[in-house]
mmCIF file of C-alpha atoms in Angstrom:
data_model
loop_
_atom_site.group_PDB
_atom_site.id
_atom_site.type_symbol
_atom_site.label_atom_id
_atom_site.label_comp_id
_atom_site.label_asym_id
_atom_site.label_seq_id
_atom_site.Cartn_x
_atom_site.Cartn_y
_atom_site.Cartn_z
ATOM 1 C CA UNK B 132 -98.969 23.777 110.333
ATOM 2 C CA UNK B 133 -101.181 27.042 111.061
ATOM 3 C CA UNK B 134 -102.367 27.342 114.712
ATOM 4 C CA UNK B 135 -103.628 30.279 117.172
ATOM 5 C CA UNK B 136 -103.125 30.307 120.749
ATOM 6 C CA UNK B 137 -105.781 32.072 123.358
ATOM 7 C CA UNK B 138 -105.398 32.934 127.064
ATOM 8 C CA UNK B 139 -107.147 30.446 129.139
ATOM 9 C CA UNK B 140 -110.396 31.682 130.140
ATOM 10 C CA UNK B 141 -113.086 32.415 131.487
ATOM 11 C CA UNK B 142 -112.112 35.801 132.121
ATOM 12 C CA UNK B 143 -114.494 38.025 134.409
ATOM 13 C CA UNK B 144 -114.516 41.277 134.665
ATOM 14 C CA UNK B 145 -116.645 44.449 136.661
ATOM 15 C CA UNK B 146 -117.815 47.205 133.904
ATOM 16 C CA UNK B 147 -115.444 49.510 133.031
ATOM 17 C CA UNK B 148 -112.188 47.334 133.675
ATOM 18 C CA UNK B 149 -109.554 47.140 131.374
ATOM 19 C CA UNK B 150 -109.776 43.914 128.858
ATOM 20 C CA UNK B 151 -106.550 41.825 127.547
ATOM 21 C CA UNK B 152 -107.026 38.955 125.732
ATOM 22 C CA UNK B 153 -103.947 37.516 124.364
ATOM 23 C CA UNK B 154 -103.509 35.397 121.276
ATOM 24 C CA UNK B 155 -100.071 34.095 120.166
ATOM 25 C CA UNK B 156 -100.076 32.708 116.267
ATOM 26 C CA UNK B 157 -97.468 29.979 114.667
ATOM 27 C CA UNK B 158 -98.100 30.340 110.357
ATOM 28 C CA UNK B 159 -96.047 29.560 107.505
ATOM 29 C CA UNK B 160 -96.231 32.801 105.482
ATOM 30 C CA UNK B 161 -97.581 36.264 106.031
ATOM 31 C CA UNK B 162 -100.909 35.652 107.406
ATOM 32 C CA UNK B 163 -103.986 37.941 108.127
ATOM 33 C CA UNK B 164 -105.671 37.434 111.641
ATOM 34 C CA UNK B 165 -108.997 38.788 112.925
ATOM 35 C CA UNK B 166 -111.110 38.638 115.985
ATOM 36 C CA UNK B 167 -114.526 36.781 115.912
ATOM 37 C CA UNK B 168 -117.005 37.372 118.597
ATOM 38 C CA UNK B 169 -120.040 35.160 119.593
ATOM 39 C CA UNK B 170 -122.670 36.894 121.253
ATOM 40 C CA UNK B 171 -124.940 34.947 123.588
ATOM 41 C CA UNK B 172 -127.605 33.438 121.090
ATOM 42 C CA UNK B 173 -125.898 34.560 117.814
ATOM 43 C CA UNK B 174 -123.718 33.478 115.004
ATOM 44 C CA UNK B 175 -119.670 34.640 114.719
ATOM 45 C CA UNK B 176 -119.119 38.053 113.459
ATOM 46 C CA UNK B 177 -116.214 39.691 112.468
ATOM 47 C CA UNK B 178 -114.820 42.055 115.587
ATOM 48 C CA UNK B 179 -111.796 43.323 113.780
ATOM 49 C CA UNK B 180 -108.625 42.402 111.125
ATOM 50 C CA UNK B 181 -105.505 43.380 110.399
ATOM 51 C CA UNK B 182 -103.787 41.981 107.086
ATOM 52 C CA UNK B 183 -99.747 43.401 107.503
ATOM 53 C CA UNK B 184 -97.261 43.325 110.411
ATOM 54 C CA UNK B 185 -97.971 46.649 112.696
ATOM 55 C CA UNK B 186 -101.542 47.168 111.366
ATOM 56 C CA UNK B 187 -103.458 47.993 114.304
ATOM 57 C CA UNK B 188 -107.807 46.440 113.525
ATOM 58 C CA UNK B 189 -110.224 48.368 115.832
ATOM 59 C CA UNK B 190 -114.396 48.162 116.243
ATOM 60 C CA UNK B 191 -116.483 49.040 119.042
ATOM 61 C CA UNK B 192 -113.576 50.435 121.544
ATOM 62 C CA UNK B 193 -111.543 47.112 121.169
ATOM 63 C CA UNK B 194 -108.425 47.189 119.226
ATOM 64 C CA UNK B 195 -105.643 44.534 118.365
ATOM 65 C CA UNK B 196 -102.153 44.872 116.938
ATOM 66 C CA UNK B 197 -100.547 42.709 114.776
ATOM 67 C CA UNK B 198 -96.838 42.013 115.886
ATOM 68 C CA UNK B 199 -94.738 40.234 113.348
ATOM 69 C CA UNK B 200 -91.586 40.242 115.812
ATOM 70 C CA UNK B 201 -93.907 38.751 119.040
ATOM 71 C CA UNK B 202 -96.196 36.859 116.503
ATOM 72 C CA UNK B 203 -98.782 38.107 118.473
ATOM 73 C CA UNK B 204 -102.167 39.843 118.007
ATOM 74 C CA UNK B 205 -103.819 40.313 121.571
ATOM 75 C CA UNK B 206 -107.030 42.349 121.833
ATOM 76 C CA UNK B 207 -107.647 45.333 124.007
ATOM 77 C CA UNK B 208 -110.085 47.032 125.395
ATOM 78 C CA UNK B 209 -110.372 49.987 127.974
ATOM 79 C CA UNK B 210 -113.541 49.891 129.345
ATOM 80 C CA UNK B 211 -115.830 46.960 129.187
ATOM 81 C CA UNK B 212 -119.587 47.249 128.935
ATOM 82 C CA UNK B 213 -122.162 44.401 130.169
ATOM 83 C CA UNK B 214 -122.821 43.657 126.802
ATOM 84 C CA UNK B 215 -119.498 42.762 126.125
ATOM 85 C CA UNK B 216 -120.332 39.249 127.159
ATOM 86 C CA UNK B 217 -119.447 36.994 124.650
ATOM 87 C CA UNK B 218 -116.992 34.345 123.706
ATOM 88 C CA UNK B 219 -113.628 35.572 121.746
ATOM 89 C CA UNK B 220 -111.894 34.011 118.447
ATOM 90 C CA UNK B 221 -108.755 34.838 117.991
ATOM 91 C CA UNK B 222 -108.154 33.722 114.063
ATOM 92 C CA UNK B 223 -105.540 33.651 111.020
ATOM 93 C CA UNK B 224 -105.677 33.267 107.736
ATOM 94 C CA UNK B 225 -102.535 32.200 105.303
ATOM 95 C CA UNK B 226 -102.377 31.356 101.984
ATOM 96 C CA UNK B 227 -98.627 30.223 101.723
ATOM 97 C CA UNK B 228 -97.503 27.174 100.767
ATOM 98 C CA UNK B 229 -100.586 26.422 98.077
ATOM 99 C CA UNK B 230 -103.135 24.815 100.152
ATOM 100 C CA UNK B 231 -106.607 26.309 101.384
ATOM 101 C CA UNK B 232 -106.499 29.370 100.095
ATOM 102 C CA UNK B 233 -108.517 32.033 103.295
ATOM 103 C CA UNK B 234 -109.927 29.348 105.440
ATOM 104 C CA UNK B 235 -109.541 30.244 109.017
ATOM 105 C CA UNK B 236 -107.508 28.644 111.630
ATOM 106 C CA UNK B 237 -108.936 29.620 115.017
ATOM 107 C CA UNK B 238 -108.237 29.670 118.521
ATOM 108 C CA UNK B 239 -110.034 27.412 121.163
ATOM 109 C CA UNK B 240 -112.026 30.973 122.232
ATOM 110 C CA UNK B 241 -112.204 32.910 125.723
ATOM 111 C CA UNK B 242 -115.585 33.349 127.300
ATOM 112 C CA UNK B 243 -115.740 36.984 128.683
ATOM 113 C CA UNK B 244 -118.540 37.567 131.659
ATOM 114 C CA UNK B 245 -119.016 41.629 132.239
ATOM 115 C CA UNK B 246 -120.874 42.051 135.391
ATOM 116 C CA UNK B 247 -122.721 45.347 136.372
ATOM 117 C CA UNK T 278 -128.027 42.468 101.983
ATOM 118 C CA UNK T 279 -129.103 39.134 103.287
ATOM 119 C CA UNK T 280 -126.360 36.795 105.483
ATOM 120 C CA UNK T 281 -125.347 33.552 105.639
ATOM 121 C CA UNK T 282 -128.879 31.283 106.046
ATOM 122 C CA UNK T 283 -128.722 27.350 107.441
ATOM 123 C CA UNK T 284 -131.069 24.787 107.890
ATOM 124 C CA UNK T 285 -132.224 23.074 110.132
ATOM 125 C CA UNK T 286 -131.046 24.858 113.394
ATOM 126 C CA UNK T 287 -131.106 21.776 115.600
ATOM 127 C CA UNK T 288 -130.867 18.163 115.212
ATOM 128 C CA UNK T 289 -130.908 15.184 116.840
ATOM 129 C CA UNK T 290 -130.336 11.599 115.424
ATOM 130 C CA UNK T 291 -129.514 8.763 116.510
ATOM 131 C CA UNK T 292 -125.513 6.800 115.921
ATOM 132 C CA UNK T 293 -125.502 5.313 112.446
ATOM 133 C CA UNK T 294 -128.396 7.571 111.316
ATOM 134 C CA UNK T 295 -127.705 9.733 108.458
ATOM 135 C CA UNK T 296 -128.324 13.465 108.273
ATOM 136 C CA UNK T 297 -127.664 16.259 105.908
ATOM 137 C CA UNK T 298 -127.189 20.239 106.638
ATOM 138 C CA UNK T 299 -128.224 23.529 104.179
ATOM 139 C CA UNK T 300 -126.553 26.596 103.430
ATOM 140 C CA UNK T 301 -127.399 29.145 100.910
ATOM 141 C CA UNK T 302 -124.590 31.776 100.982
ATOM 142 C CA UNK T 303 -124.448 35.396 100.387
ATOM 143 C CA UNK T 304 -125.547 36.555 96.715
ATOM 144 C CA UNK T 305 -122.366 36.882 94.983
ATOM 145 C CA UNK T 306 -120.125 35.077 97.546
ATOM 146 C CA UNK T 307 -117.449 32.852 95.181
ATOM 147 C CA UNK T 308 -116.229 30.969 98.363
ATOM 148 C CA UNK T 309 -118.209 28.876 101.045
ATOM 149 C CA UNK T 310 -116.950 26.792 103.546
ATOM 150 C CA UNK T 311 -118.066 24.563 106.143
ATOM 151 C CA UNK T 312 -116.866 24.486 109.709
ATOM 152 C CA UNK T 313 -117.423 21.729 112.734
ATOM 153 C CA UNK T 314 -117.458 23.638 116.256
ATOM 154 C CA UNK T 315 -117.099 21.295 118.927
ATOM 155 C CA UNK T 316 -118.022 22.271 122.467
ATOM 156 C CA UNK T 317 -115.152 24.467 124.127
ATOM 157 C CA UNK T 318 -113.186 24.525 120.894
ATOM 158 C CA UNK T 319 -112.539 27.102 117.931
ATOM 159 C CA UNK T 320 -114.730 26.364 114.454
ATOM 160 C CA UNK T 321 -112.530 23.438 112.235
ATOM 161 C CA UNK T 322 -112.657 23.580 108.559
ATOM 162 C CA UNK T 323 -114.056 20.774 106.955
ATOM 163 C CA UNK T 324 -114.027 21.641 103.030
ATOM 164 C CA UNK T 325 -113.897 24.794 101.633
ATOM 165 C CA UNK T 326 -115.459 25.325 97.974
ATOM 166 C CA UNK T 327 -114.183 28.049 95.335
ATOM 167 C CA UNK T 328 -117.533 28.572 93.125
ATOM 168 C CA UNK T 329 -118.700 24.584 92.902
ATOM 169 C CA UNK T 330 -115.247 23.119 93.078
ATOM 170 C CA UNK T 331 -113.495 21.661 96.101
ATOM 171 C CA UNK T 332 -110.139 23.959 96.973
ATOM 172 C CA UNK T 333 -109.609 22.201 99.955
ATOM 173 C CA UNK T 334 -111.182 18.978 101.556
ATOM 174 C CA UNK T 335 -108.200 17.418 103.823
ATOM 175 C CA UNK T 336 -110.017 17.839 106.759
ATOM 176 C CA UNK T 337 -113.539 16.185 105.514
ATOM 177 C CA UNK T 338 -113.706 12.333 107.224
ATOM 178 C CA UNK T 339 -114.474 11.199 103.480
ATOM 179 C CA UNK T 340 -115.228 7.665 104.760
ATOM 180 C CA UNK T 341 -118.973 9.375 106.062
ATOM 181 C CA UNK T 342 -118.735 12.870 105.260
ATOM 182 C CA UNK T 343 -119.525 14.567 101.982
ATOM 183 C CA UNK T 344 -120.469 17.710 100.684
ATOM 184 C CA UNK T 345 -121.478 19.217 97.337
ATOM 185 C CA UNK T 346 -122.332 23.026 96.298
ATOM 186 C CA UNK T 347 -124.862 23.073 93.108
ATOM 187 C CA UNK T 348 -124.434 25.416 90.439
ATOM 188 C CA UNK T 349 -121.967 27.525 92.480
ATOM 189 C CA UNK T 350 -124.786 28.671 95.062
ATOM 190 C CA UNK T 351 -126.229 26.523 97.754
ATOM 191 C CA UNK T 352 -124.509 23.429 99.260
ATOM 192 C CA UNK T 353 -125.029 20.194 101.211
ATOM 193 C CA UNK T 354 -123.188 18.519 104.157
ATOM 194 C CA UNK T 355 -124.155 15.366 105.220
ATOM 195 C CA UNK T 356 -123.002 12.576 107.252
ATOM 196 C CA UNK T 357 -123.682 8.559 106.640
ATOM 197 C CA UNK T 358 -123.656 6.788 109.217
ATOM 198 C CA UNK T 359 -123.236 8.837 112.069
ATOM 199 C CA UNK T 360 -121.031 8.887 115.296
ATOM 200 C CA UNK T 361 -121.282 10.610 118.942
ATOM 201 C CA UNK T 362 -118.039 12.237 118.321
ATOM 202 C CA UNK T 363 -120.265 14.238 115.218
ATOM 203 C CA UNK T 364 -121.981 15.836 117.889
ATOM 204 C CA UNK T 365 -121.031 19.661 117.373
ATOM 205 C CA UNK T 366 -122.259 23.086 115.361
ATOM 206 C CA UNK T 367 -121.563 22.927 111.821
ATOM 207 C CA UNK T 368 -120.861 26.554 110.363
ATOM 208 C CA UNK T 369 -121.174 27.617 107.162
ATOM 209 C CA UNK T 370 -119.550 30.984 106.139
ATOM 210 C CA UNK T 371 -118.905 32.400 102.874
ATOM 211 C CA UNK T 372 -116.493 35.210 101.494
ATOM 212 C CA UNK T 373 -116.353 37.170 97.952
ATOM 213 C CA UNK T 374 -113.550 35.558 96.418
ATOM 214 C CA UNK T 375 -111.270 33.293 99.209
ATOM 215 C CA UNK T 376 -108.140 35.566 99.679
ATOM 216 C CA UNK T 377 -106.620 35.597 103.274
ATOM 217 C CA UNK T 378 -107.257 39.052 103.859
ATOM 218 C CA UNK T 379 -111.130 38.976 103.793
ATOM 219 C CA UNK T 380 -113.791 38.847 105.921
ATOM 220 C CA UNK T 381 -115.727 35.745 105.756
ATOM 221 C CA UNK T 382 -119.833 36.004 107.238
ATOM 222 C CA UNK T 383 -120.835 33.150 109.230
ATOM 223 C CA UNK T 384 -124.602 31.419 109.571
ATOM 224 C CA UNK T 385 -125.952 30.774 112.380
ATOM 225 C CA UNK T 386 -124.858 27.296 113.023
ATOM 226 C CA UNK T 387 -126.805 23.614 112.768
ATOM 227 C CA UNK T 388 -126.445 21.996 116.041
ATOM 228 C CA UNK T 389 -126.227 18.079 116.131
ATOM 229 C CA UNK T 390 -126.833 15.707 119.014
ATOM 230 C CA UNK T 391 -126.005 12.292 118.241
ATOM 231 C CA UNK T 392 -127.029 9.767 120.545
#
């Protein structure tokens, strides 16, 4: 079946470092993946997609290729902020084979700490 | 436009107890599904609904949870009797029409403490 992959976290980082998180992906067909962030006291939103092999999904400085050939979609980002504390989702969607057609399979999630 | 609302936020029952959780989706949103988030883990589909029919349930414990979405809009999740292991967030999110490639908007979460 489906599954995602995240780096073990936590990961902490000083402002301005550079951010990898990296997220592997196993799926039947051709799926679309996306980053979901959790910000302290709020609900999952969308950080970025990307629905075709080599797409590259950016938002707010971050940015995530997807990589057919690696299966791999890691997220990026070159200089953290403090309020880039949050907890990561590294997600895929596919709608091969017939069954639920755009429900999400995610990854366990990396808690990211940005300290001043 | 207005998101993804749920009610209650919290709750906290007792094993064997029943309880049941609200969503009311986006206006115009053809797809809702419901998620369990256990501590430390990624959100788990638990039934996914395409207008008010079930597209995909295989994840639902069917022997004590059930969910229904009237007329297309608003749905119910509840669970009879139930466990400690229930203890988690349960997400609803909906989407436009339920193809992979879209975004799906999340609510903020029930939590549920079972003692």
């Amino acid at each position: 079946g489906d599954s995602v992959t995240q780096m073990e976290g936590p990961v902490t980082l000083s402002e301005e470092a550079f951010l990898t998180i990296n997220c592997t992906y196993t799926a039947t067909g051709y799926p679309s993946l996306f980053w979901y962030v959790q910000y302290p006291g709020e609900g999952l939103q969308l950080l970025l997609k990307a629905t075709k092999a080599d797409d590259k999904g950016s938002n707010k400085g971050f940015e995530a290729t997807y990589r057919k050939e690696t299966t791999s979609f890691h997220l990026e980002k070159g200089s953290v902020q403090v309020s880039d504390s949050a907890v990561y989702f590294c997600a895929l969607s596919d709608g091969a084979g017939g069954t639920s057609y755009g429900k999400l399979t995610f990854g366990q999630g990396t808690i990211l700490t940005v300290h001043p | 436009e207005a998101g993804v609302a749920q009610s209650p936020r919290y709750k906290i029952i007792e094993k064997r107890q029943s309880v049941a959780f609200w969503c009311n989706p986006i206006s115009g949103h053809a797809t809702l599904y419901w998620y369990q988030q256990i501590l430390g883990q990624g959100p788990k589909l638990l039934i996914q609904f395409q207008n008010n029919g079930v597209v995909d349930d295989s994840q639902l414990p069917k022997d004590r949870f059930s969910a229904e979405r009237l007329k297309g809009v608003d749905s119910t999740l509840k669970i009879q009797p139930a466990k400690l292991e229930d203890s988690a967030v349960y997400l609803c999110a909906s989407s436009k029409q339920g193809v992979p490639q879209e975004t799906q908007y999340f609510g903020p979460g029930t939590r549920l403490l079972v003692l």
